[in-house]
Amino acid sequence: QSVLTQPPSASGTPGQRVTISCSGSSSNIGSNYVYWYQQLPGTAPKLLIYNNNQRPLGVPDRFSGSKSGTSASLAISGLRSEDEADYYCAAWDDSLSVLFGGGTKLTVL
Amino acid sequence: EVQLVQSGAEVKRPGESLKISCKASGYSFTTSWIGWVRQMPGKGLEWMGIIYPGDSDTRYSPSFQGQVTISADKSISTAYLQWSSLKASDTAIYYCGRLGLGDGSRGGFDYWGQGNLVTVSS
């Protein structure tokens, strides 16, 4: 069981805005940056958000991240069929390791 | 262009040893952390550890400390992940990634290899 808790699934229709939550503790999210990854079926993960809310070059501004206290969220606006994927949050933990959330499977209806 | 190219799929017996590789190109190999992530069949991502090829500083997740060895050969820009005695539970896809964005050794993997499927079965 992951220390970073994500809902196992989320869904939305094209054009909608969806959010995925990630809950941690003071030893990880509460005191360190949060990262978000997208993993399309059968492919390697891709970094979507770093340092809580920064997007790497090439990531559309439909994707945004936020953090408050010991929780973080990934928002996807203008949902598209190609956004159907698994999404993972991650953060450094004081146990001297990066922790990943359990992942959220996003379905575009 | 930054590229991480991993060695091919492996099928091994329990108890055998294995070393898989991740060859980097398109950036200065010695000045970025590079690490490994495990994904067991149908499961999520697990951070295993990282290495700074410039000085071989290596950090392991407590979950993987003593179970695997991470190394790097800066003369050929290649990182390695090795096991001395495989178990069936090591069956997984292993990804390498470059830590290029965020908080240094605690940061995000901005480039990834294609993954190595390791199957351990008798």
mmCIF file of C-alpha atoms in Angstrom:
data_model
loop_
_atom_site.group_PDB
_atom_site.id
_atom_site.type_symbol
_atom_site.label_atom_id
_atom_site.label_comp_id
_atom_site.label_asym_id
_atom_site.label_seq_id
_atom_site.Cartn_x
_atom_site.Cartn_y
_atom_site.Cartn_z
ATOM 1 C CA GLN A 1 0.000 0.000 0.000
ATOM 2 C CA SER A 2 1.406 3.368 -1.095
ATOM 3 C CA VAL A 3 1.994 6.109 1.455
ATOM 4 C CA LEU A 4 0.777 8.626 -1.134
ATOM 5 C CA THR A 5 -2.921 7.964 -1.605
ATOM 6 C CA GLN A 6 -4.634 8.464 -4.936
ATOM 7 C CA PRO A 7 -8.118 7.420 -6.049
ATOM 8 C CA PRO A 8 -7.804 4.251 -8.145
ATOM 9 C CA SER A 9 -9.966 5.650 -10.916
ATOM 10 C CA ALA A 10 -11.350 8.842 -12.377
ATOM 11 C CA SER A 11 -13.394 9.633 -15.440
ATOM 12 C CA GLY A 12 -14.739 12.452 -17.531
ATOM 13 C CA THR A 13 -16.177 13.300 -20.907
ATOM 14 C CA PRO A 14 -14.324 15.137 -23.661
ATOM 15 C CA GLY A 15 -13.971 18.826 -22.876
ATOM 16 C CA GLN A 16 -14.556 18.383 -19.158
ATOM 17 C CA ARG A 17 -12.186 19.304 -16.360
ATOM 18 C CA VAL A 18 -11.085 16.502 -14.057
ATOM 19 C CA THR A 19 -8.926 16.550 -10.968
ATOM 20 C CA ILE A 20 -6.888 13.773 -9.388
ATOM 21 C CA SER A 21 -5.933 14.039 -5.743
ATOM 22 C CA CYS A 22 -2.836 12.832 -3.929
ATOM 23 C CA SER A 23 -2.770 12.708 -0.152
ATOM 24 C CA GLY A 24 0.404 12.335 1.884
ATOM 25 C CA SER A 25 1.895 13.481 5.151
ATOM 26 C CA SER A 26 4.249 16.005 6.685
ATOM 27 C CA SER A 27 7.220 13.760 5.884
ATOM 28 C CA ASN A 28 6.614 13.831 2.146
ATOM 29 C CA ILE A 29 4.163 16.191 0.447
ATOM 30 C CA GLY A 30 4.073 18.491 3.455
ATOM 31 C CA SER A 31 7.765 19.299 3.200
ATOM 32 C CA ASN A 32 8.840 18.451 -0.347
ATOM 33 C CA TYR A 33 7.927 19.122 -3.956
ATOM 34 C CA VAL A 34 5.279 17.066 -5.738
ATOM 35 C CA TYR A 35 5.677 15.571 -9.203
ATOM 36 C CA TRP A 36 3.083 14.120 -11.546
ATOM 37 C CA TYR A 37 3.592 11.497 -14.253
ATOM 38 C CA GLN A 38 1.385 10.236 -17.053
ATOM 39 C CA GLN A 39 1.748 6.657 -18.273
ATOM 40 C CA LEU A 40 -0.014 5.750 -21.494
ATOM 41 C CA PRO A 41 -0.732 2.037 -21.966
ATOM 42 C CA GLY A 42 2.393 0.059 -22.784
ATOM 43 C CA THR A 43 4.748 3.038 -22.581
ATOM 44 C CA ALA A 44 7.223 4.586 -20.175
ATOM 45 C CA PRO A 45 5.969 7.285 -17.805
ATOM 46 C CA LYS A 46 6.172 10.936 -18.813
ATOM 47 C CA LEU A 47 6.789 13.852 -16.455
ATOM 48 C CA LEU A 48 3.802 16.211 -16.506
ATOM 49 C CA ILE A 49 4.390 18.465 -13.493
ATOM 50 C CA TYR A 50 7.463 19.190 -11.377
ATOM 51 C CA ASN A 51 7.975 21.339 -8.300
ATOM 52 C CA ASN A 52 4.246 21.216 -7.495
ATOM 53 C CA ASN A 53 3.019 23.301 -10.415
ATOM 54 C CA GLN A 54 5.675 23.662 -13.124
ATOM 55 C CA ARG A 55 5.236 22.149 -16.565
ATOM 56 C CA PRO A 56 8.185 20.786 -18.562
ATOM 57 C CA LEU A 57 8.584 22.163 -22.059
ATOM 58 C CA GLY A 58 6.052 20.607 -24.381
ATOM 59 C CA VAL A 59 3.430 19.740 -21.783
ATOM 60 C CA PRO A 60 0.171 21.487 -22.671
ATOM 61 C CA ASP A 61 -1.187 24.092 -20.270
ATOM 62 C CA ARG A 62 -4.331 21.954 -19.979
ATOM 63 C CA PHE A 63 -2.370 20.173 -17.276
ATOM 64 C CA SER A 64 -1.858 21.983 -13.978
ATOM 65 C CA GLY A 65 -0.696 21.045 -10.513
ATOM 66 C CA SER A 66 -1.301 22.457 -7.078
ATOM 67 C CA LYS A 67 -0.354 21.668 -3.510
ATOM 68 C CA SER A 68 -1.811 22.588 -0.167
ATOM 69 C CA GLY A 69 -0.435 21.270 3.081
ATOM 70 C CA THR A 70 -0.059 17.513 2.804
ATOM 71 C CA SER A 71 -2.183 17.104 -0.322
ATOM 72 C CA ALA A 72 -1.723 17.820 -3.996
ATOM 73 C CA SER A 73 -3.898 17.771 -7.086
ATOM 74 C CA LEU A 74 -3.505 17.386 -10.816
ATOM 75 C CA ALA A 75 -6.114 19.105 -12.946
ATOM 76 C CA ILE A 76 -6.742 18.343 -16.598
ATOM 77 C CA SER A 77 -8.955 20.775 -18.463
ATOM 78 C CA GLY A 78 -10.431 20.342 -21.922
ATOM 79 C CA LEU A 79 -10.235 16.575 -21.537
ATOM 80 C CA ARG A 80 -9.265 14.645 -24.679
ATOM 81 C CA SER A 81 -9.418 10.976 -25.556
ATOM 82 C CA GLU A 82 -5.622 10.832 -25.668
ATOM 83 C CA ASP A 83 -5.509 11.781 -21.980
ATOM 84 C CA GLU A 84 -6.747 8.293 -21.107
ATOM 85 C CA ALA A 85 -3.842 6.931 -19.083
ATOM 86 C CA ASP A 86 -2.557 6.144 -15.606
ATOM 87 C CA TYR A 87 -1.455 9.136 -13.528
ATOM 88 C CA TYR A 88 0.993 8.976 -10.640
ATOM 89 C CA CYS A 89 1.981 11.536 -8.051
ATOM 90 C CA ALA A 90 5.413 11.380 -6.427
ATOM 91 C CA ALA A 91 7.308 13.144 -3.674
ATOM 92 C CA TRP A 92 10.486 12.765 -1.663
ATOM 93 C CA ASP A 93 9.924 11.274 1.767
ATOM 94 C CA ASP A 94 12.036 11.722 4.888
ATOM 95 C CA SER A 95 12.577 7.933 4.831
ATOM 96 C CA LEU A 96 15.193 8.832 2.185
ATOM 97 C CA SER A 97 13.301 7.737 -0.864
ATOM 98 C CA VAL A 98 10.874 9.019 -3.446
ATOM 99 C CA LEU A 99 7.389 7.666 -2.942
ATOM 100 C CA PHE A 100 4.913 7.199 -5.751
ATOM 101 C CA GLY A 101 1.176 7.179 -5.301
ATOM 102 C CA GLY A 102 -0.688 4.030 -6.229
ATOM 103 C CA GLY A 103 -1.821 5.564 -9.506
ATOM 104 C CA THR A 104 -5.140 6.732 -10.902
ATOM 105 C CA LYS A 105 -6.591 5.253 -14.055
ATOM 106 C CA LEU A 106 -8.296 8.010 -16.035
ATOM 107 C CA THR A 107 -11.044 6.984 -18.413
ATOM 108 C CA VAL A 108 -12.388 9.357 -21.042
ATOM 109 C CA LEU A 109 -16.003 8.404 -21.577
ATOM 110 C CA GLU B 1 18.399 14.936 -28.295
ATOM 111 C CA VAL B 2 18.443 13.205 -24.915
ATOM 112 C CA GLN B 3 18.022 9.444 -25.211
ATOM 113 C CA LEU B 4 18.133 6.584 -22.745
ATOM 114 C CA VAL B 5 18.333 3.199 -24.436
ATOM 115 C CA GLN B 6 17.935 0.115 -22.300
ATOM 116 C CA SER B 7 19.134 -3.409 -22.966
ATOM 117 C CA GLY B 8 16.616 -6.001 -24.084
ATOM 118 C CA ALA B 9 14.165 -8.267 -22.332
ATOM 119 C CA GLU B 10 15.565 -10.993 -20.115
ATOM 120 C CA VAL B 11 14.289 -14.408 -19.039
ATOM 121 C CA LYS B 12 16.106 -15.891 -16.067
ATOM 122 C CA ARG B 13 15.824 -18.705 -13.543
ATOM 123 C CA PRO B 14 15.537 -18.069 -9.798
ATOM 124 C CA GLY B 15 18.978 -17.794 -8.228
ATOM 125 C CA GLU B 16 20.661 -16.499 -11.377
ATOM 126 C CA SER B 17 22.437 -13.167 -11.580
ATOM 127 C CA LEU B 18 21.572 -10.353 -13.967
ATOM 128 C CA LYS B 19 22.862 -6.940 -14.979
ATOM 129 C CA ILE B 20 20.739 -4.670 -17.181
ATOM 130 C CA SER B 21 21.918 -1.444 -18.744
ATOM 131 C CA CYS B 22 20.790 2.032 -19.698
ATOM 132 C CA LYS B 23 22.912 3.908 -22.249
ATOM 133 C CA ALA B 24 22.576 7.680 -22.190
ATOM 134 C CA SER B 25 23.258 10.131 -24.980
ATOM 135 C CA GLY B 26 22.549 13.750 -25.861
ATOM 136 C CA TYR B 27 23.551 15.313 -22.545
ATOM 137 C CA SER B 28 26.424 15.392 -20.046
ATOM 138 C CA PHE B 29 26.134 11.978 -18.370
ATOM 139 C CA THR B 30 28.334 12.922 -15.433
ATOM 140 C CA THR B 31 26.314 15.940 -14.304
ATOM 141 C CA SER B 32 22.806 14.489 -13.903
ATOM 142 C CA TRP B 33 21.448 11.884 -11.536
ATOM 143 C CA ILE B 34 20.114 8.754 -13.217
ATOM 144 C CA GLY B 35 17.887 6.222 -11.524
ATOM 145 C CA TRP B 36 15.751 3.105 -11.728
ATOM 146 C CA VAL B 37 12.032 2.520 -11.265
ATOM 147 C CA ARG B 38 10.290 -0.843 -10.973
ATOM 148 C CA GLN B 39 6.820 -1.665 -12.259
ATOM 149 C CA MET B 40 5.545 -5.113 -11.352
ATOM 150 C CA PRO B 41 2.911 -6.669 -13.636
ATOM 151 C CA GLY B 42 -0.289 -4.643 -13.490
ATOM 152 C CA LYS B 43 1.038 -2.529 -10.621
ATOM 153 C CA GLY B 44 2.290 0.991 -9.958
ATOM 154 C CA LEU B 45 5.693 2.635 -10.000
ATOM 155 C CA GLU B 46 8.363 2.102 -7.334
ATOM 156 C CA TRP B 47 11.494 4.245 -6.965
ATOM 157 C CA MET B 48 14.505 1.961 -6.496
ATOM 158 C CA GLY B 49 17.477 4.270 -6.334
ATOM 159 C CA ILE B 50 19.703 6.730 -8.149
ATOM 160 C CA ILE B 51 23.349 7.339 -8.968
ATOM 161 C CA TYR B 52 25.352 10.461 -9.793
ATOM 162 C CA PRO B 53 27.817 9.219 -12.412
ATOM 163 C CA GLY B 54 30.200 12.097 -11.820
ATOM 164 C CA ASP B 55 31.283 10.754 -8.424
ATOM 165 C CA SER B 56 29.288 7.474 -8.180
ATOM 166 C CA ASP B 57 27.270 8.788 -5.227
ATOM 167 C CA THR B 58 24.459 6.198 -4.954
ATOM 168 C CA ARG B 59 21.219 6.374 -2.999
ATOM 169 C CA TYR B 60 18.828 3.456 -2.515
ATOM 170 C CA SER B 61 15.241 3.226 -1.416
ATOM 171 C CA PRO B 62 15.124 1.373 1.911
ATOM 172 C CA SER B 63 12.861 -1.155 0.143
ATOM 173 C CA PHE B 64 15.611 -2.045 -2.324
ATOM 174 C CA GLN B 65 18.776 -1.508 -0.254
ATOM 175 C CA GLY B 66 20.753 -4.738 -0.276
ATOM 176 C CA GLN B 67 18.528 -6.304 -2.938
ATOM 177 C CA VAL B 68 20.061 -4.665 -6.007
ATOM 178 C CA THR B 69 23.195 -2.772 -6.984
ATOM 179 C CA ILE B 70 23.176 0.410 -9.048
ATOM 180 C CA SER B 71 26.352 1.409 -10.842
ATOM 181 C CA ALA B 72 27.549 3.520 -13.747
ATOM 182 C CA ASP B 73 30.424 3.565 -16.228
ATOM 183 C CA LYS B 74 30.984 7.155 -17.221
ATOM 184 C CA SER B 75 33.444 6.183 -19.953
ATOM 185 C CA ILE B 76 30.532 4.737 -21.944
ATOM 186 C CA SER B 77 27.682 6.827 -20.448
ATOM 187 C CA THR B 78 25.896 3.752 -19.176
ATOM 188 C CA ALA B 79 24.068 3.028 -15.931
ATOM 189 C CA TYR B 80 23.430 -0.466 -14.620
ATOM 190 C CA LEU B 81 21.058 -2.321 -12.341
ATOM 191 C CA GLN B 82 22.131 -5.718 -11.124
ATOM 192 C CA TRP B 83 20.987 -8.639 -9.030
ATOM 193 C CA SER B 84 23.172 -11.371 -7.570
ATOM 194 C CA SER B 85 20.376 -13.868 -7.016
ATOM 195 C CA LEU B 86 17.043 -13.311 -8.718
ATOM 196 C CA LYS B 87 13.694 -14.286 -7.267
ATOM 197 C CA ALA B 88 10.390 -14.833 -9.006
ATOM 198 C CA SER B 89 9.155 -11.675 -7.297
ATOM 199 C CA ASP B 90 11.737 -9.661 -9.280
ATOM 200 C CA THR B 91 9.611 -10.192 -12.390
ATOM 201 C CA ALA B 92 8.807 -6.672 -13.552
ATOM 202 C CA ILE B 93 9.522 -3.923 -16.038
ATOM 203 C CA TYR B 94 12.495 -1.826 -14.978
ATOM 204 C CA TYR B 95 12.803 1.734 -16.269
ATOM 205 C CA CYS B 96 15.796 4.007 -16.101
ATOM 206 C CA GLY B 97 15.292 7.739 -15.982
ATOM 207 C CA ARG B 98 17.289 10.951 -15.833
ATOM 208 C CA LEU B 99 16.653 13.299 -12.946
ATOM 209 C CA GLY B 100 16.596 16.544 -14.866
ATOM 210 C CA LEU B 101 13.897 18.746 -13.410
ATOM 211 C CA GLY B 102 13.079 19.783 -9.899
ATOM 212 C CA ASP B 103 14.871 19.373 -6.641
ATOM 213 C CA GLY B 104 18.195 17.765 -7.580
ATOM 214 C CA SER B 105 18.438 14.181 -6.352
ATOM 215 C CA ARG B 106 14.839 14.451 -5.119
ATOM 216 C CA GLY B 107 13.562 15.661 -8.451
ATOM 217 C CA GLY B 108 11.629 14.382 -11.405
ATOM 218 C CA PHE B 109 12.627 11.992 -14.155
ATOM 219 C CA ASP B 110 12.373 14.101 -17.309
ATOM 220 C CA TYR B 111 13.655 11.439 -19.710
ATOM 221 C CA TRP B 112 12.991 7.722 -19.522
ATOM 222 C CA GLY B 113 14.302 4.585 -21.149
ATOM 223 C CA GLN B 114 11.936 2.265 -22.964
ATOM 224 C CA GLY B 115 11.929 -0.260 -20.131
ATOM 225 C CA ASN B 116 13.424 -3.714 -19.584
ATOM 226 C CA LEU B 117 11.055 -6.624 -19.029
ATOM 227 C CA VAL B 118 12.713 -9.056 -16.648
ATOM 228 C CA THR B 119 10.987 -12.411 -16.240
ATOM 229 C CA VAL B 120 12.182 -14.777 -13.521
ATOM 230 C CA SER B 121 10.672 -18.232 -13.733
ATOM 231 C CA SER B 122 11.687 -21.807 -13.157
#
